[in-house]
CSV table of C-alpha atoms in Angstrom, one decimal:
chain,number,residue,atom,x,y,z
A,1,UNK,CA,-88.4,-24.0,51.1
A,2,UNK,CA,-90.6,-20.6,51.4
A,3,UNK,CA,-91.9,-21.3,55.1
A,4,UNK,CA,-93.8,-17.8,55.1
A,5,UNK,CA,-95.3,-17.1,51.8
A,6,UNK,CA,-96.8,-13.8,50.2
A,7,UNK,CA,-97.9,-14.7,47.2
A,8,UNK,CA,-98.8,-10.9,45.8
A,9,UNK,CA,-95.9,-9.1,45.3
A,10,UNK,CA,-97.9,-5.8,44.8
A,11,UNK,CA,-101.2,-4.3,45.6
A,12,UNK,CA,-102.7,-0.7,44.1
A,13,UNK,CA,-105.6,0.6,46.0
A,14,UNK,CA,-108.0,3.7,45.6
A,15,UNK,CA,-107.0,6.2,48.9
A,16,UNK,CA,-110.2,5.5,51.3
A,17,UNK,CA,-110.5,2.0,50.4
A,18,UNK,CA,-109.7,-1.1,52.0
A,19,UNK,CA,-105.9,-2.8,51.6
A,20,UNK,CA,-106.0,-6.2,51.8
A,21,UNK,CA,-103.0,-8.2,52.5
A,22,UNK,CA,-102.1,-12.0,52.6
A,23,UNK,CA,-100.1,-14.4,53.7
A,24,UNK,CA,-99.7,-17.7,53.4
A,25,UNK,CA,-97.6,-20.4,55.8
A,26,UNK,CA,-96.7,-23.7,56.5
A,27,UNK,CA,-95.3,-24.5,59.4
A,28,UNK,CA,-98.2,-25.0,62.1
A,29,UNK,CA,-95.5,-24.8,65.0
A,30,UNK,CA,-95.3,-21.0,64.6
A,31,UNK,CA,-96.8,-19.3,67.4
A,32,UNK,CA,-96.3,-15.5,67.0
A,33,UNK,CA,-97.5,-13.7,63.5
A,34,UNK,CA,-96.0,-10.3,62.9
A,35,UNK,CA,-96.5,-7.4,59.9
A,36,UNK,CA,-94.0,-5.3,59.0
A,37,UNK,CA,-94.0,-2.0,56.9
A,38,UNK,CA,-90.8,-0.7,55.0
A,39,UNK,CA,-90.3,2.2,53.4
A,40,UNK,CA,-87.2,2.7,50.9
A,41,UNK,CA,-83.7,3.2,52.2
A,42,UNK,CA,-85.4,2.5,55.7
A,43,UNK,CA,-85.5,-1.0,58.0
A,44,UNK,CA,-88.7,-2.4,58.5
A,45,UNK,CA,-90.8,-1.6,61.0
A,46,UNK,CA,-93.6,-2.9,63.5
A,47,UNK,CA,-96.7,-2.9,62.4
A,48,UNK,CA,-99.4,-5.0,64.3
A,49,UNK,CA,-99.3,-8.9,66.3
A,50,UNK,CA,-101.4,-11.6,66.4
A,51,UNK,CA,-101.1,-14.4,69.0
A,52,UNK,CA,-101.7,-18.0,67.6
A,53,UNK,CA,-104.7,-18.1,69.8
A,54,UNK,CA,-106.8,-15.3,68.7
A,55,UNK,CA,-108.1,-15.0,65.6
A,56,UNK,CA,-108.2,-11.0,65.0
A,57,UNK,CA,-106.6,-8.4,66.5
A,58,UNK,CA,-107.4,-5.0,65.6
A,59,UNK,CA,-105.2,-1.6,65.9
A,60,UNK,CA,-106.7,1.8,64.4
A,61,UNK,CA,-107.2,2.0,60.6
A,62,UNK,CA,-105.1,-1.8,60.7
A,63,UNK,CA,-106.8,-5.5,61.7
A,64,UNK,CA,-104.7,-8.7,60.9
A,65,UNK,CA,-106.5,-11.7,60.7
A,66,UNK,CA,-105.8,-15.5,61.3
A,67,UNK,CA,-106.8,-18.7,60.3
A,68,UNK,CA,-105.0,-21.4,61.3
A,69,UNK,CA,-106.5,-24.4,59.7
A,70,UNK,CA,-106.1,-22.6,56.6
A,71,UNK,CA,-102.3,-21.6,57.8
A,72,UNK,CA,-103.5,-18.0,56.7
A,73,UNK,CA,-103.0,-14.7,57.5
A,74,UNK,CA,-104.4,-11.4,56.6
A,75,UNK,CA,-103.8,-7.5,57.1
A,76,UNK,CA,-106.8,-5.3,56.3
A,77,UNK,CA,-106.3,-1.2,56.3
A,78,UNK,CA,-109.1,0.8,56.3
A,79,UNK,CA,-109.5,3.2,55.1
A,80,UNK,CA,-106.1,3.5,53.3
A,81,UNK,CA,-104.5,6.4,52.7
A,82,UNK,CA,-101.4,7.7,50.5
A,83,UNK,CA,-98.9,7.6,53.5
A,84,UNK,CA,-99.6,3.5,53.9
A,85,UNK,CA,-97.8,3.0,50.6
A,86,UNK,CA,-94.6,1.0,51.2
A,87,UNK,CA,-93.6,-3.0,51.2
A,88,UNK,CA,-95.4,-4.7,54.1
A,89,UNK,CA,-93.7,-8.4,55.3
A,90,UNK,CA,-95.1,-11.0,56.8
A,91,UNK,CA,-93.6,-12.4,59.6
A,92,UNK,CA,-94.1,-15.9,61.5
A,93,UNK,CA,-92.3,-16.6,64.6
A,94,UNK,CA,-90.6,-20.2,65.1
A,95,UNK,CA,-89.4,-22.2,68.1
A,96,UNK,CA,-86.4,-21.0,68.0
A,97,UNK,CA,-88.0,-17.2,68.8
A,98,UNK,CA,-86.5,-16.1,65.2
A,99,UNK,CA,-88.8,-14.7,62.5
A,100,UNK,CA,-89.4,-16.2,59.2
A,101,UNK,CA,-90.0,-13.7,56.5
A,102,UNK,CA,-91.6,-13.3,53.7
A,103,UNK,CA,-91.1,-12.3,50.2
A,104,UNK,CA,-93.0,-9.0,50.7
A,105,UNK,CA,-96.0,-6.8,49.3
A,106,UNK,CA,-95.7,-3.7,47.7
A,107,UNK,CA,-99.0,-1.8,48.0
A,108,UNK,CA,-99.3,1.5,46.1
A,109,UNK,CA,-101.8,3.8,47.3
A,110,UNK,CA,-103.6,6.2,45.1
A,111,UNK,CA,-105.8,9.2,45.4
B,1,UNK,CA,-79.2,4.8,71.7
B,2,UNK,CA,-82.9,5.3,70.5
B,3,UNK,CA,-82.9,3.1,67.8
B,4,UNK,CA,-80.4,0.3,65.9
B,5,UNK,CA,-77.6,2.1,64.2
B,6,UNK,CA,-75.7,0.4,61.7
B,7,UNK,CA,-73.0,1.6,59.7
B,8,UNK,CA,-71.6,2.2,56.9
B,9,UNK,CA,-75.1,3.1,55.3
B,10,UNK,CA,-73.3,2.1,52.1
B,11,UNK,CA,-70.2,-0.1,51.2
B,12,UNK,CA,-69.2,-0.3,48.0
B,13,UNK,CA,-66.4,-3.3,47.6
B,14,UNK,CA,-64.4,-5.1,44.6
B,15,UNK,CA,-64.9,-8.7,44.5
B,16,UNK,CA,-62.8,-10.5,47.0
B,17,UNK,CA,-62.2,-7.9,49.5
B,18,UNK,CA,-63.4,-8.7,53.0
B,19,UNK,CA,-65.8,-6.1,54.3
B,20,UNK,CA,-66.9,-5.7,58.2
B,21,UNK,CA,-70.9,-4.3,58.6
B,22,UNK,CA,-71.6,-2.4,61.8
B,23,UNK,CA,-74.4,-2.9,64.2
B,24,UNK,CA,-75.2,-1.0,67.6
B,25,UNK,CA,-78.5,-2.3,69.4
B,26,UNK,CA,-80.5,-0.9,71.4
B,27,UNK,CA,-78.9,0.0,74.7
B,28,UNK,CA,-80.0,-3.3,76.9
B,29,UNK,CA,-81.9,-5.0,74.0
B,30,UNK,CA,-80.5,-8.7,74.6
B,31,UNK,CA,-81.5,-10.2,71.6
B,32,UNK,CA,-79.7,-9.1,68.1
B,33,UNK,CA,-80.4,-10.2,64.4
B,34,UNK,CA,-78.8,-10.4,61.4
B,35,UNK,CA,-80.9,-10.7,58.4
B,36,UNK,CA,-80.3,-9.9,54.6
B,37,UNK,CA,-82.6,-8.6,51.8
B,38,UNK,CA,-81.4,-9.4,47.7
B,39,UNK,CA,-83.2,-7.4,45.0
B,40,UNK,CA,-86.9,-8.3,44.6
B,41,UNK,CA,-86.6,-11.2,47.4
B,42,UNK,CA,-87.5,-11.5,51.2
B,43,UNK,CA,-85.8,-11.0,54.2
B,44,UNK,CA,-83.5,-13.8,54.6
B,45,UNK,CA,-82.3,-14.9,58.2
B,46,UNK,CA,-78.4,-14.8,58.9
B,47,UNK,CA,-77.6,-15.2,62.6
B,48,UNK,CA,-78.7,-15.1,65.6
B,49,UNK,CA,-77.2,-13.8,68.8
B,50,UNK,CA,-78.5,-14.1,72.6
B,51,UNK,CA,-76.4,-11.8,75.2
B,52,UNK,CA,-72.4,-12.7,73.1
B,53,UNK,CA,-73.5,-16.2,72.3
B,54,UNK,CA,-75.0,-17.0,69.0
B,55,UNK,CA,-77.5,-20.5,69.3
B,56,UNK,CA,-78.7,-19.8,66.0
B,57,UNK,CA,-76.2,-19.8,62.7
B,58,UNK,CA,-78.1,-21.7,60.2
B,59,UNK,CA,-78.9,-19.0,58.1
B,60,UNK,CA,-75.3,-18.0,57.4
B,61,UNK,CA,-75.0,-18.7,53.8
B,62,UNK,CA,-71.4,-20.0,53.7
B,63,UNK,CA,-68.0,-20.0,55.8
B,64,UNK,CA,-67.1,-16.4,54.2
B,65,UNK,CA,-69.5,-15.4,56.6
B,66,UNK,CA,-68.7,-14.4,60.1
B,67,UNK,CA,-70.4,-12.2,63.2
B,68,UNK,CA,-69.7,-11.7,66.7
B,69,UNK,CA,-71.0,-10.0,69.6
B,70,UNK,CA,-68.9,-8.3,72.6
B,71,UNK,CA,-70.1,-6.8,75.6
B,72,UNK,CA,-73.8,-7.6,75.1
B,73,UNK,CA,-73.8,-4.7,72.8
B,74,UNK,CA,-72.5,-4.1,69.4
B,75,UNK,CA,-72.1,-7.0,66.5
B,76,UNK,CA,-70.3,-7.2,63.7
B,77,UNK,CA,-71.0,-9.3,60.8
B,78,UNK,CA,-67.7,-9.8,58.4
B,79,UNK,CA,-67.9,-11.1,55.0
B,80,UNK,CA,-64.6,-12.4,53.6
B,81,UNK,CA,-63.4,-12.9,49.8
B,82,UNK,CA,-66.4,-10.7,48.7
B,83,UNK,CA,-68.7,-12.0,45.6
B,84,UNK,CA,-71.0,-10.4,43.6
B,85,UNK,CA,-74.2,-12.5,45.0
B,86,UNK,CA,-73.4,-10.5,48.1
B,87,UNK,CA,-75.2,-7.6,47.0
B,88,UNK,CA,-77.3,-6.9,49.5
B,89,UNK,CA,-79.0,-4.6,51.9
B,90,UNK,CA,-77.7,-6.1,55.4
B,91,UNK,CA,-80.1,-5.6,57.9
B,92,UNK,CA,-80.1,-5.5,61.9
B,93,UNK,CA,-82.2,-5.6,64.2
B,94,UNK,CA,-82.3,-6.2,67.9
B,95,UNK,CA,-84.9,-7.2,70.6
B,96,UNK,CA,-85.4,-6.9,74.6
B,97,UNK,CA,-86.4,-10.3,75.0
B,98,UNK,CA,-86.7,-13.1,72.2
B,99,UNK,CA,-90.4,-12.2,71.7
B,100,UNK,CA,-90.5,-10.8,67.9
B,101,UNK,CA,-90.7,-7.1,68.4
B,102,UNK,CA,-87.8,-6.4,66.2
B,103,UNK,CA,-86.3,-2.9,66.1
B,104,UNK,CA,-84.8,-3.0,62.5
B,105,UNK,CA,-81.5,-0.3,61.8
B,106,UNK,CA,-81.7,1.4,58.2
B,107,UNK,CA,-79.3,-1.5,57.1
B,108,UNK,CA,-76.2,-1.3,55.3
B,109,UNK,CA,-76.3,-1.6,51.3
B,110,UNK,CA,-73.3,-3.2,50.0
B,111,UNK,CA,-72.3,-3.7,46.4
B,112,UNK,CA,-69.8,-5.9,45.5
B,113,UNK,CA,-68.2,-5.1,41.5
């Protein structure tokens, strides 16, 4: 049972343009909503937060979004560039503080 | 150290060997995860340890798997009679404080033929 769910598993953008990246979950206990970015032969790493009570938080060129009566998440970058290629994971924290994964989008940037 | 080290980077085993993965935290990071990526699939949760104690094994995906924790400090995950769904990139990551800002290692890829 996919608790944390990406439904894209890849994403090609034109450099300059906006990324968009989604998530999907179904647990409405999770709290905490994390992004990830991983680049090959490398672990993931931290990318941007959002509490379960806000709605946006914004960080530079990267804004996740939140809606939680839709149970869905979003990362926007803007504008992207070639360097933001790699596999970004979304992440849901559970009451256990452990994070639930998911699958993973690959996002391919282009110039 | 300044980040998660794990080692070997790479392990390749024959099927049925036991094989021990490596994992040195974060000096004083409390928190410490195991998690595993297959090909083309998520990060899957293994275990879970707080300080040497581990309240969390539900992800471990049979009794062939194994970790411990000593001295607040380094873990060791041990997989025993080796199979081929193994295969993985074994991942680690540790935390200051159960909070979700994870400092992943480079992971360990092992190959089991």
């Amino acid at each position: 049972d996919q608790q944390v769910k990406q439904n894209s598993p890849s994403l090609s953008v034109q450099e300059g343009r906006i990324s968009i990246l989604n998530c999907d979950y179904t647990n409405s206990m999770f709290d905490y909503f994390l992004w990830y970015k991983k680049y090959p032969a490398e672990g993931p790493t931290f990318l941007i937060s959002i509490s379960s009570i806000k709605d946006k938080n914004e960080d530079g060129r990267f804004t996740v979004f939140l809606n939680k009566s839709a149970k869905h998440l979003s990362l926007h970058i803007v504008p992207s560039q070639p360097g933001d290629s790699a596999v970004y994971f979304c992440a849901a924290r559970d009451n256990t503080d452990k994070l639930i994964f998911g699958t993973g989008t690959r996002l391919q940037v282009f110039p | 150290g300044a980040g998660v080290s794990q080692s070997p980077s790479n392990k390749v085993t024959e099927k049925g060997k036991d094989v021990e993965l490596r994992c040195d935290p974060i000096s004083g990071h409390t928190a410490l995860y195991w998690y595993r990526q297959r090909l083309g699939q998520g990060l899957e949760f293994l275990i879970y340890f707080q300080g040497n104690s581990a309240p969390d094994k539900s992800g471990l995906p049979s009794d062939r798997f194994s970790a411990e924790r000593t001295g607040e400090s380094v873990s060791t995950l041990t997989i025993q009679r080796t199979q081929q769904e193994d295969s993985a990139v074994y991942l680690c990551a540790s935390s200051l404080v159960a909070t979700g800002g994870y400092t992943f290692g480079s992971g360990t890829r092992l190959t089991v033929v």
